[in-house]
XYZ file of C-alpha atoms in Angstrom:
489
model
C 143.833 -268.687 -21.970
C 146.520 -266.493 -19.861
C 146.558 -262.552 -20.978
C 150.168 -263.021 -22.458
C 148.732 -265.257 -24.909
C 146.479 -262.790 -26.645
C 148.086 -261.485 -29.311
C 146.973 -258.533 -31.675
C 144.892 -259.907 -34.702
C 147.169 -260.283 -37.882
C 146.647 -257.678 -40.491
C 145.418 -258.681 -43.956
C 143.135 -255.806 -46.546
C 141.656 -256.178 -49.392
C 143.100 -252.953 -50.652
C 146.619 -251.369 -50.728
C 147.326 -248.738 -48.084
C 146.108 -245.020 -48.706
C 149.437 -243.339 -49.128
C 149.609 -240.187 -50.990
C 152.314 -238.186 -52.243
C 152.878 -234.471 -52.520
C 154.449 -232.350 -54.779
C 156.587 -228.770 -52.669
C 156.919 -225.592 -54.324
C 153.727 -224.565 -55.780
C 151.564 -227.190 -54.827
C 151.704 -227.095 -51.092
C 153.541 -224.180 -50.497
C 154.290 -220.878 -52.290
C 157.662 -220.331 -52.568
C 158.363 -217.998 -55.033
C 159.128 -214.796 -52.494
C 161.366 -216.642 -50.942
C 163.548 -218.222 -53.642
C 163.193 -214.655 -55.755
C 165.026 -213.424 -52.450
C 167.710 -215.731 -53.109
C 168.177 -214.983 -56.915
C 168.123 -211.476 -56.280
C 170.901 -211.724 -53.913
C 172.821 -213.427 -56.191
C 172.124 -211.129 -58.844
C 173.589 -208.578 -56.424
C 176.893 -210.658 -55.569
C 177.916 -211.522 -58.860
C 176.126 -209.023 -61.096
C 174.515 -210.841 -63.520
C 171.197 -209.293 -64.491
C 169.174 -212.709 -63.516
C 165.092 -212.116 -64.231
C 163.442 -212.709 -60.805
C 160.538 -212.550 -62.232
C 160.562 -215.232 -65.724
C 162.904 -217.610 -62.600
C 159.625 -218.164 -60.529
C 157.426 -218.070 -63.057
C 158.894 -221.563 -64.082
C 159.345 -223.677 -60.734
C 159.413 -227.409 -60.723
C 162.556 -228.103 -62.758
C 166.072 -229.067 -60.818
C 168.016 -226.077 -59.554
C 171.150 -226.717 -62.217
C 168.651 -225.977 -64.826
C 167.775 -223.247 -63.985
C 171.108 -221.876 -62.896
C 172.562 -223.002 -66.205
C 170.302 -220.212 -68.084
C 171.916 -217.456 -66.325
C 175.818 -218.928 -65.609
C 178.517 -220.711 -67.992
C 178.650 -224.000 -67.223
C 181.776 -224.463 -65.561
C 180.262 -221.635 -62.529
C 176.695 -223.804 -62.142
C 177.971 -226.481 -59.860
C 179.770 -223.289 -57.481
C 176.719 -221.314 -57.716
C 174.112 -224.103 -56.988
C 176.744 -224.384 -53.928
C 176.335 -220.914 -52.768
C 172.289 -220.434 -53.560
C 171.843 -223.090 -50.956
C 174.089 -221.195 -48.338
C 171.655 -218.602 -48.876
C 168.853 -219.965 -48.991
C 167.869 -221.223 -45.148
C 168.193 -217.319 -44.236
C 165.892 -215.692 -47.079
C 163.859 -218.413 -48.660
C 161.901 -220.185 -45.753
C 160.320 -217.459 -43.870
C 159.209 -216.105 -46.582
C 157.467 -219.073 -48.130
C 153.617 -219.777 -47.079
C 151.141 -222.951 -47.263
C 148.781 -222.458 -50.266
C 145.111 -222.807 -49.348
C 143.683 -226.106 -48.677
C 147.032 -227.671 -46.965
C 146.332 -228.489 -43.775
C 143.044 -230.101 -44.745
C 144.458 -232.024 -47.220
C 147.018 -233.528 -45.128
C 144.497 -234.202 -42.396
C 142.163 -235.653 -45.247
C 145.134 -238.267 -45.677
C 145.110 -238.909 -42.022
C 141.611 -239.513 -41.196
C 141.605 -242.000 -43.744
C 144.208 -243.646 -41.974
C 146.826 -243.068 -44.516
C 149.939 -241.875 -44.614
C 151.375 -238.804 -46.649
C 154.838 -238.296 -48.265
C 156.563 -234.923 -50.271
C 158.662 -235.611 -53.651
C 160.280 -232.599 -54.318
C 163.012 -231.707 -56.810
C 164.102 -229.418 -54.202
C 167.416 -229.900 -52.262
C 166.139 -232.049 -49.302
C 167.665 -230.354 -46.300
C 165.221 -227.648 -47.937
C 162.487 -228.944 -48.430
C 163.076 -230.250 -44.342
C 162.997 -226.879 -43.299
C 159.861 -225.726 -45.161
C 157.973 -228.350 -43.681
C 159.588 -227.337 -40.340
C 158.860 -223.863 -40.765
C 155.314 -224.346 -41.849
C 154.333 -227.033 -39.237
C 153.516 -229.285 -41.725
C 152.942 -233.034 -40.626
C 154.534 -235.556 -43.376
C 155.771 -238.650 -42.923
C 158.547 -239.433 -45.632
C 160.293 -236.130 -47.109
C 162.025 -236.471 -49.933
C 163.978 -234.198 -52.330
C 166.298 -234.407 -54.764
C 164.120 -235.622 -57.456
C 162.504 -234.859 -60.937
C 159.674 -235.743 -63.151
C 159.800 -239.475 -63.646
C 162.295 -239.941 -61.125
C 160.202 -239.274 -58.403
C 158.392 -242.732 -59.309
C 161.559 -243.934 -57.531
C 160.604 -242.463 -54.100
C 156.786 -243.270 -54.590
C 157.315 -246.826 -56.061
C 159.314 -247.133 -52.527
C 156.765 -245.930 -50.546
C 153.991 -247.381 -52.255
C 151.935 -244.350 -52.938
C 148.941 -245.062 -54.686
C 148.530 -240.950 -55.169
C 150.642 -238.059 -56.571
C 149.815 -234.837 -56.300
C 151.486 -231.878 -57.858
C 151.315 -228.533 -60.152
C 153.546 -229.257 -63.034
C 153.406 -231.733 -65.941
C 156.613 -233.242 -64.766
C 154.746 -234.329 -61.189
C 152.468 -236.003 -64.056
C 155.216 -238.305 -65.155
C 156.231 -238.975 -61.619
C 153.078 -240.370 -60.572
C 152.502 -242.276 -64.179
C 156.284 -243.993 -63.699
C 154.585 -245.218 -60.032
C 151.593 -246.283 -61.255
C 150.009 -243.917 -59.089
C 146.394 -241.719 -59.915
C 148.119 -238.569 -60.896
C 146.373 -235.336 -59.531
C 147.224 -232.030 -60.750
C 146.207 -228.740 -59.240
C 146.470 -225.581 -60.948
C 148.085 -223.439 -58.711
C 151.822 -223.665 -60.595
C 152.702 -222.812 -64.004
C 150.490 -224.387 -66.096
C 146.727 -224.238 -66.364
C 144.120 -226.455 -65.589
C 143.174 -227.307 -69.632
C 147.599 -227.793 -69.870
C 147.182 -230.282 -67.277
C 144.430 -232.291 -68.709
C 146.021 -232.274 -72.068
C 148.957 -233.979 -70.560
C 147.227 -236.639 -68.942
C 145.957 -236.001 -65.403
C 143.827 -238.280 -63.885
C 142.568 -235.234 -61.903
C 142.494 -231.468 -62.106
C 141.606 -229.037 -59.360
C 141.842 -225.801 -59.367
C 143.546 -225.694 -55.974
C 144.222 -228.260 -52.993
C 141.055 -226.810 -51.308
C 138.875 -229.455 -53.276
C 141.308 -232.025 -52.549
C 139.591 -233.474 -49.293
C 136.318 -233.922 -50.901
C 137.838 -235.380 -54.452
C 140.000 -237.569 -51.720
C 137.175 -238.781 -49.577
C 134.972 -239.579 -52.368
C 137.614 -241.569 -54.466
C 139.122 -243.470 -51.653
C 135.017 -244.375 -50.264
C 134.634 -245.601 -53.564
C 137.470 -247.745 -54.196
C 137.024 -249.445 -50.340
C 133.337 -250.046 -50.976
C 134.412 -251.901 -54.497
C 136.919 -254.172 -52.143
C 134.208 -254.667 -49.505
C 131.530 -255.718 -52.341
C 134.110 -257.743 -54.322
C 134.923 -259.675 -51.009
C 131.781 -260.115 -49.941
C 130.735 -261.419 -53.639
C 132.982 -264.141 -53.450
C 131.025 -266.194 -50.833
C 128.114 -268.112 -51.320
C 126.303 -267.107 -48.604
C 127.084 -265.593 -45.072
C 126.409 -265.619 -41.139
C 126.919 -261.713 -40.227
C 127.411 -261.123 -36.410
C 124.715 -258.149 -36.150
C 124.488 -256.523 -32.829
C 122.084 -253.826 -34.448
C 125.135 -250.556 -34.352
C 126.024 -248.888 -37.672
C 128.656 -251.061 -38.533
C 127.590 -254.558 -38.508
C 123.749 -253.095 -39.795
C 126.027 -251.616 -42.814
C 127.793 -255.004 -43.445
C 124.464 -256.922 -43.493
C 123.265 -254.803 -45.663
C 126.252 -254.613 -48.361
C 125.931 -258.670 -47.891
C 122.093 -258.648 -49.041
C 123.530 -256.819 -51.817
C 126.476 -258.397 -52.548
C 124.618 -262.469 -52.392
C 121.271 -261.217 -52.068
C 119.306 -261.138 -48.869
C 118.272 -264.754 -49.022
C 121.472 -265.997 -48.604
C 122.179 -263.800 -45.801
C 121.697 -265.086 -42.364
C 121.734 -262.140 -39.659
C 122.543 -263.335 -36.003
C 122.061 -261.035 -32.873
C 123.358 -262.704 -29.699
C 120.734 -262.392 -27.294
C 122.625 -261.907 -23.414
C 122.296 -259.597 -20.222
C 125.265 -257.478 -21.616
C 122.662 -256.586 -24.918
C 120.443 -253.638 -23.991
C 117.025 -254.559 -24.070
C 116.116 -251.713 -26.411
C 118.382 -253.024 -28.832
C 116.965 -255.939 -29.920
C 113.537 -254.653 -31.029
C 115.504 -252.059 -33.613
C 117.642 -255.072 -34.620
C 115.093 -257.344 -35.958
C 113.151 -254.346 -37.703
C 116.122 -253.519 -39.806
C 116.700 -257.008 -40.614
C 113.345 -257.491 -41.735
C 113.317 -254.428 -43.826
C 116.374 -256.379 -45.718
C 115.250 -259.092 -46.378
C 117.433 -261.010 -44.540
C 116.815 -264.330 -41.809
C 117.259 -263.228 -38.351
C 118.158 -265.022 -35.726
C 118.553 -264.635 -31.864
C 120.747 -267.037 -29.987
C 121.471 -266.768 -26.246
C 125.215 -266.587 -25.778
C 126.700 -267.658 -22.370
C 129.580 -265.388 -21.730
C 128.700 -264.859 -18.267
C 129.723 -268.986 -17.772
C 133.403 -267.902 -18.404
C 135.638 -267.063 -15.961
C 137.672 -264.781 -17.791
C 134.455 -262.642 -18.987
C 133.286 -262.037 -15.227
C 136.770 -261.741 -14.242
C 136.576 -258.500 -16.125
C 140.195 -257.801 -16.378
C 141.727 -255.984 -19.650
C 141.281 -258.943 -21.643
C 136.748 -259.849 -21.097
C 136.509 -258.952 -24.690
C 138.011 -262.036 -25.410
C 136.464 -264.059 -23.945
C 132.916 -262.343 -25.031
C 133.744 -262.603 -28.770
C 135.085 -266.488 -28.241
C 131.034 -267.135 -27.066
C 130.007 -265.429 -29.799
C 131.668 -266.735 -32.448
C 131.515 -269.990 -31.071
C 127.539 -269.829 -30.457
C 127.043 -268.907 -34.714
C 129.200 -271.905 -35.374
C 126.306 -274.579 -35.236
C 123.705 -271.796 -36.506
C 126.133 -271.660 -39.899
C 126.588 -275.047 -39.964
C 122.724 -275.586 -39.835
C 122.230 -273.471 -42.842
C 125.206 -274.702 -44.960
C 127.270 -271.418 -44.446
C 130.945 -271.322 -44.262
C 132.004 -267.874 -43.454
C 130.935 -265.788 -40.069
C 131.411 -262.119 -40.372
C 131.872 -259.723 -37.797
C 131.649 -255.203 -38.193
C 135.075 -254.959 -36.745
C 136.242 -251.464 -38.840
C 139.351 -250.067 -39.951
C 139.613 -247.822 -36.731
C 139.135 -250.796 -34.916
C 142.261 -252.560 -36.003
C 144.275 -249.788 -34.895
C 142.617 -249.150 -31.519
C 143.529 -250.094 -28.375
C 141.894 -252.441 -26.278
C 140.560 -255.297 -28.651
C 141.163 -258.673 -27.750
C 138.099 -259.857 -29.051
C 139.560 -258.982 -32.230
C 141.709 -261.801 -31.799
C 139.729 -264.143 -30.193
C 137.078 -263.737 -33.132
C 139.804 -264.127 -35.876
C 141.596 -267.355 -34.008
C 137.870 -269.061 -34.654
C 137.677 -267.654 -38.706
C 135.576 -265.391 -38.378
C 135.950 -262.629 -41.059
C 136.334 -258.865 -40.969
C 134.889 -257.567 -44.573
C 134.921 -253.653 -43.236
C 138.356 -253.558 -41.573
C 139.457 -255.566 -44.897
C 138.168 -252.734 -47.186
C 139.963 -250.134 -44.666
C 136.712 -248.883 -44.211
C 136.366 -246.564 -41.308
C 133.385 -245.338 -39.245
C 133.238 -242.221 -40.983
C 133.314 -243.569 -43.906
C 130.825 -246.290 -42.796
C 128.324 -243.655 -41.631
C 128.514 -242.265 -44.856
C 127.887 -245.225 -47.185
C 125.356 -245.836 -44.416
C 124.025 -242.214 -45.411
C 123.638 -242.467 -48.848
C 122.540 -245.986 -48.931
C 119.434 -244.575 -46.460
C 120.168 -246.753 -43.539
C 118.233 -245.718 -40.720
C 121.407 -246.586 -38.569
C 123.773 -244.142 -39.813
C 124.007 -241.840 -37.390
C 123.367 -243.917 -34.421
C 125.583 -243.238 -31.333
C 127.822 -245.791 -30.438
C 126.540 -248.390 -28.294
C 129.095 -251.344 -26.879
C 127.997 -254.130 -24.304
C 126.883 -253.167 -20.684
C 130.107 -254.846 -19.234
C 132.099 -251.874 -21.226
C 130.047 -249.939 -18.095
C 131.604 -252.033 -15.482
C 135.197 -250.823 -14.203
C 137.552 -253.556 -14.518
C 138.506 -255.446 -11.656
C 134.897 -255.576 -10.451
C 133.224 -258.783 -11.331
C 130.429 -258.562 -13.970
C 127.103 -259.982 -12.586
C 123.999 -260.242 -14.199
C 122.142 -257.694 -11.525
C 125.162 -255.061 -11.983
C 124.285 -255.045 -16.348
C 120.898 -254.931 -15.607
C 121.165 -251.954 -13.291
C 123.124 -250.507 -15.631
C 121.120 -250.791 -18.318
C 118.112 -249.225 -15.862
C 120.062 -246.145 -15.212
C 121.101 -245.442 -18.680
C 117.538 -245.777 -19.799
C 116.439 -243.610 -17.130
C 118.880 -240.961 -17.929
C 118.596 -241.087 -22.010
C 114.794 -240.384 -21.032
C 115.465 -237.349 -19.128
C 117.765 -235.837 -21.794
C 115.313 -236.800 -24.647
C 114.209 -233.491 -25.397
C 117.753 -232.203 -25.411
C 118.636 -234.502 -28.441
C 120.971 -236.293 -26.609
C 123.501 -239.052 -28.690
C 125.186 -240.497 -26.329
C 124.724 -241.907 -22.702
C 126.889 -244.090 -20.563
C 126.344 -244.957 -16.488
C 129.649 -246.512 -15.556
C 129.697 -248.453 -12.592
C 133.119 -247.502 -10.882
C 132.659 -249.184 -7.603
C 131.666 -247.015 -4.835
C 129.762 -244.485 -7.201
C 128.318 -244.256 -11.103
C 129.780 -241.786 -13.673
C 127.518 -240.673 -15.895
C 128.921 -239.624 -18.931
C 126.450 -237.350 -21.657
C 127.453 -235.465 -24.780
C 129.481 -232.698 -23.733
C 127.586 -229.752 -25.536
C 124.891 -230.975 -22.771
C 126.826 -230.461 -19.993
C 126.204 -227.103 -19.284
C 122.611 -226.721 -20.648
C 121.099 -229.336 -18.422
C 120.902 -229.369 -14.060
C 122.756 -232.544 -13.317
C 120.798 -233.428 -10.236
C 118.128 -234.722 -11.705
C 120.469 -236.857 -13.699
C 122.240 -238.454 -10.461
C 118.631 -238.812 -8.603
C 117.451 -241.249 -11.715
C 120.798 -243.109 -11.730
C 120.608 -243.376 -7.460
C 117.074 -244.346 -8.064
C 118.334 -247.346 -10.087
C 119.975 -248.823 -7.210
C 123.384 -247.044 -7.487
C 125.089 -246.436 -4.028
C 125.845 -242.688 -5.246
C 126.736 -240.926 -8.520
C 128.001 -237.859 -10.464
C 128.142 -236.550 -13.768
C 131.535 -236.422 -15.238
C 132.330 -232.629 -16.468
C 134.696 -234.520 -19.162
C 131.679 -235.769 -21.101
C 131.237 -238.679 -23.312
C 134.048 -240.314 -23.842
C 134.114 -243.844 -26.142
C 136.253 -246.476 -24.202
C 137.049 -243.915 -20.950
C 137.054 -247.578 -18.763
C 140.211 -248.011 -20.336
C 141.920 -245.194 -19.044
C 141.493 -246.983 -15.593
C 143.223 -249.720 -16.495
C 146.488 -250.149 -14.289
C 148.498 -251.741 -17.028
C 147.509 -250.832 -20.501
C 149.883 -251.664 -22.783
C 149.331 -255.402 -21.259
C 146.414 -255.611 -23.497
C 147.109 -253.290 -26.823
């Protein structure tokens, strides 16, 4: 198969997207110097004696309501007209974020969702206080009230509104969305309850946590409704934390009897993997099996251009074909993640979902944080193991994978993992670049431990020459080598 013809894997979940919605004034911001600027200068041009004070105590409503308590109606429309000439001078400086912003919004994001703003505020306003503020959101949108804002989240498909007044409430309950109130606006936190809040917080400070917890527990109820559904299962289990989490949702899901772990036994498997492997499998419950895979017999796997992860994860899948069929299974599942849909660099997502393989984690949208944490409180020993992809990731492409390079590889890591023991090293990685090794370590090691030693174990192995690279650990650095990149997104 030519690169061109490797295509990204198509996308299919189990779950809707993680899109959230935000209320403005109030609930991520405090505006209420600002806009009593603006009244007051109004106050001053027209000299009506406006309250300041009872106008920001009552945010959320449209503008026009509020301007029709103080004017006659035929002066609201003008006066609306002129608040908003004022209002980009005196309003936006003096508006700031409410606690807990920028972690919420980064809570959306490292969940790999997407956030929005529904505001009944003018929308060139409510651009400018995001502007202002630095505040990251994908889809502003003003210019909306109460149930009308269902409108804009219906659109976008957010599945979570958050805001500080009852009439955010019915916004989120006419989209079907979990509506989460915080009490930082005018009404309090037993108001908000009474009115029918899914959630109350007292602020958007306990949003992450509420966030993270919900949206783990709704992805774990996908991922065990999926994995329900067969009658039994072939999981590809390399021993990391992702496909060791999958095998053990599916001994939980179908019971550990009809769970058939397979870890492909190869020179591009570190030999202290395999040991761990069939521990953990035992402790499940669960068959294990070991076949030999043959990727080295493909051309475009020593080749070792962009695309060898293809060709790795064809063998693979292709080698627990006959084990399934043996055993009467019909699915094959693989620990590809959320985060590793989106990633660069993973053909052998592709080449694993061409031969039906199934992806129960990246279904769920689970990602590895959130993996590591189910892991966590499920008291899998794997949890918080580092990250640990095939010896040919070590090879730079271009150079031809032999079995003698993995193995030296695999030599030199060991060596240097042994050295760094005591430090409490994670992660290790001896990348064979040619002409020298890189040896990458955890960064917060870098300047506690003498390097030397570190290059004399790695020349030791049978490397030409090597150096420590001051840059650290880095997951997938071989792909910032690559000549062409985008050739094999």
């Amino acid at each position: 198969m030519s690169t061109a013809e490797i295509q990204p894997a198509p996308a299919t979940f189990d779950v809707p997207e993680l899109v959230v919605g935000f209320d403005l004034d109030m609930t991520l911001i405090d505006s209420r110097p600002g806009i009593q600027a603006v009244w007051d200068l109004l106050a001053a041009e027209t000299g009506v004696a406006i309250d300041s004070d009872l106008v920001v105590s009552r945010l959320g409503p449209p503008l026009t309501w509020e301007m029709a308590n103080w004017f006659p109606p035929e002066q609201v429309d003008a006066m609306v007209s002129r608040y908003r000439e004022h209002y980009p001078a005196h309003a936006i400086t003096g508006s700031l974020p409410l606690p807990g912003v920028a972690e919420s919004l980064a809570a959306v994001r490292a969940l790999r969702g997407r956030t929005m703003v529904v505001s009944a505020k003018y929308t060139p306003s409510v651009l400018l206080h995001l502007d202002h503020l630095g505040l990251d959101v994908d889809e502003p949108v003003g210019d909306l009230h109460g149930a009308e804002k269902g409108i804009a989240l219906r659109e976008h498909q957010a599945t979570i509104y958050v805001g500080d007044h009852t009439a955010d409430i019915d916004g989120a309950r006419a989209a079907g969305a979990v509506a989460v109130s915080v009490a930082t606006g005018p009404f309090t936190a037993d108001e908000l309850r009474a009115y029918g809040a899914d959630v109350v917080l007292n602020d958007l400070t306990e949003f992450p946590a509420w966030l993270d917890a919900y949206v783990l527990e709704q992805r774990l109820e996908a991922l065990m409704r999926r994995l329900s559904s067969y009658k039994n299962l072939v999981v590809a289990f390399s021993g990391g934390a992702d496909s060791a989490f999958l095998l053990a949702a599916a001994a939980r899901a179908i019971g550990p009897a009809n769970v058939v772990a397979a870890t492909a036994v190869s020179p591009s498997l570190p030999v202290a993997e395999l040991e761990p492997a069939a521990r953990f499998a035992d402790n499940l419950g669960v068959r294990h099996v070991t076949p030999h895979t043959h990727e080295m017999d493909r051309e475009g796997y020593q080749a070792n251009a962009g695309d060898r992860c293809y060709f790795c994860k064809a063998e693979l899948v292709e080698t627990l074909q006959p084990i399934a069929d043996e055993f009467g299974i019909t699915a094959i599942a693989t620990g590809t993640n959320a985060d590793d849909a989106v990633a660069g660099f993973r053909p052998g997502i592709r080449a694993a979902f061409e031969r039906g393989a199934i992806t129960p984690l990246k279904d769920a949208r689970l990602t590895k944080a959130q993996i590591r944490e189910a892991s966590r409180s499920w008291g899998l020993e794997t949890s918080d193991k580092p990250a640990a992809a095939c010896l040919s990731s070590r090879i730079a492409y271009g150079i031809r994978i032999t079995p003698n390079l993995l193995a030296r590889v695999d030599r030199a890591e060991q060596a240097v993992r042994a050295l760094l023991t005591p430090y409490g090293v994670e992660n290790v990685r001896v990348r064979d670049v040619g002409d020298t090794a890189s040896i990458e370590i955890d960064a917060r090691l870098l300047d506690q431990v003498d390097h030397q030693p570190l290059v004399d174990a790695v020349v030791a192995e049978g490397f030409p020459a090597a150096r420590v690279d001051l840059r650290g650990f880095r997951s997938g650095s071989m792909n910032e080598r690559l000549k062409d990149p985008e050739k094999y997104r």
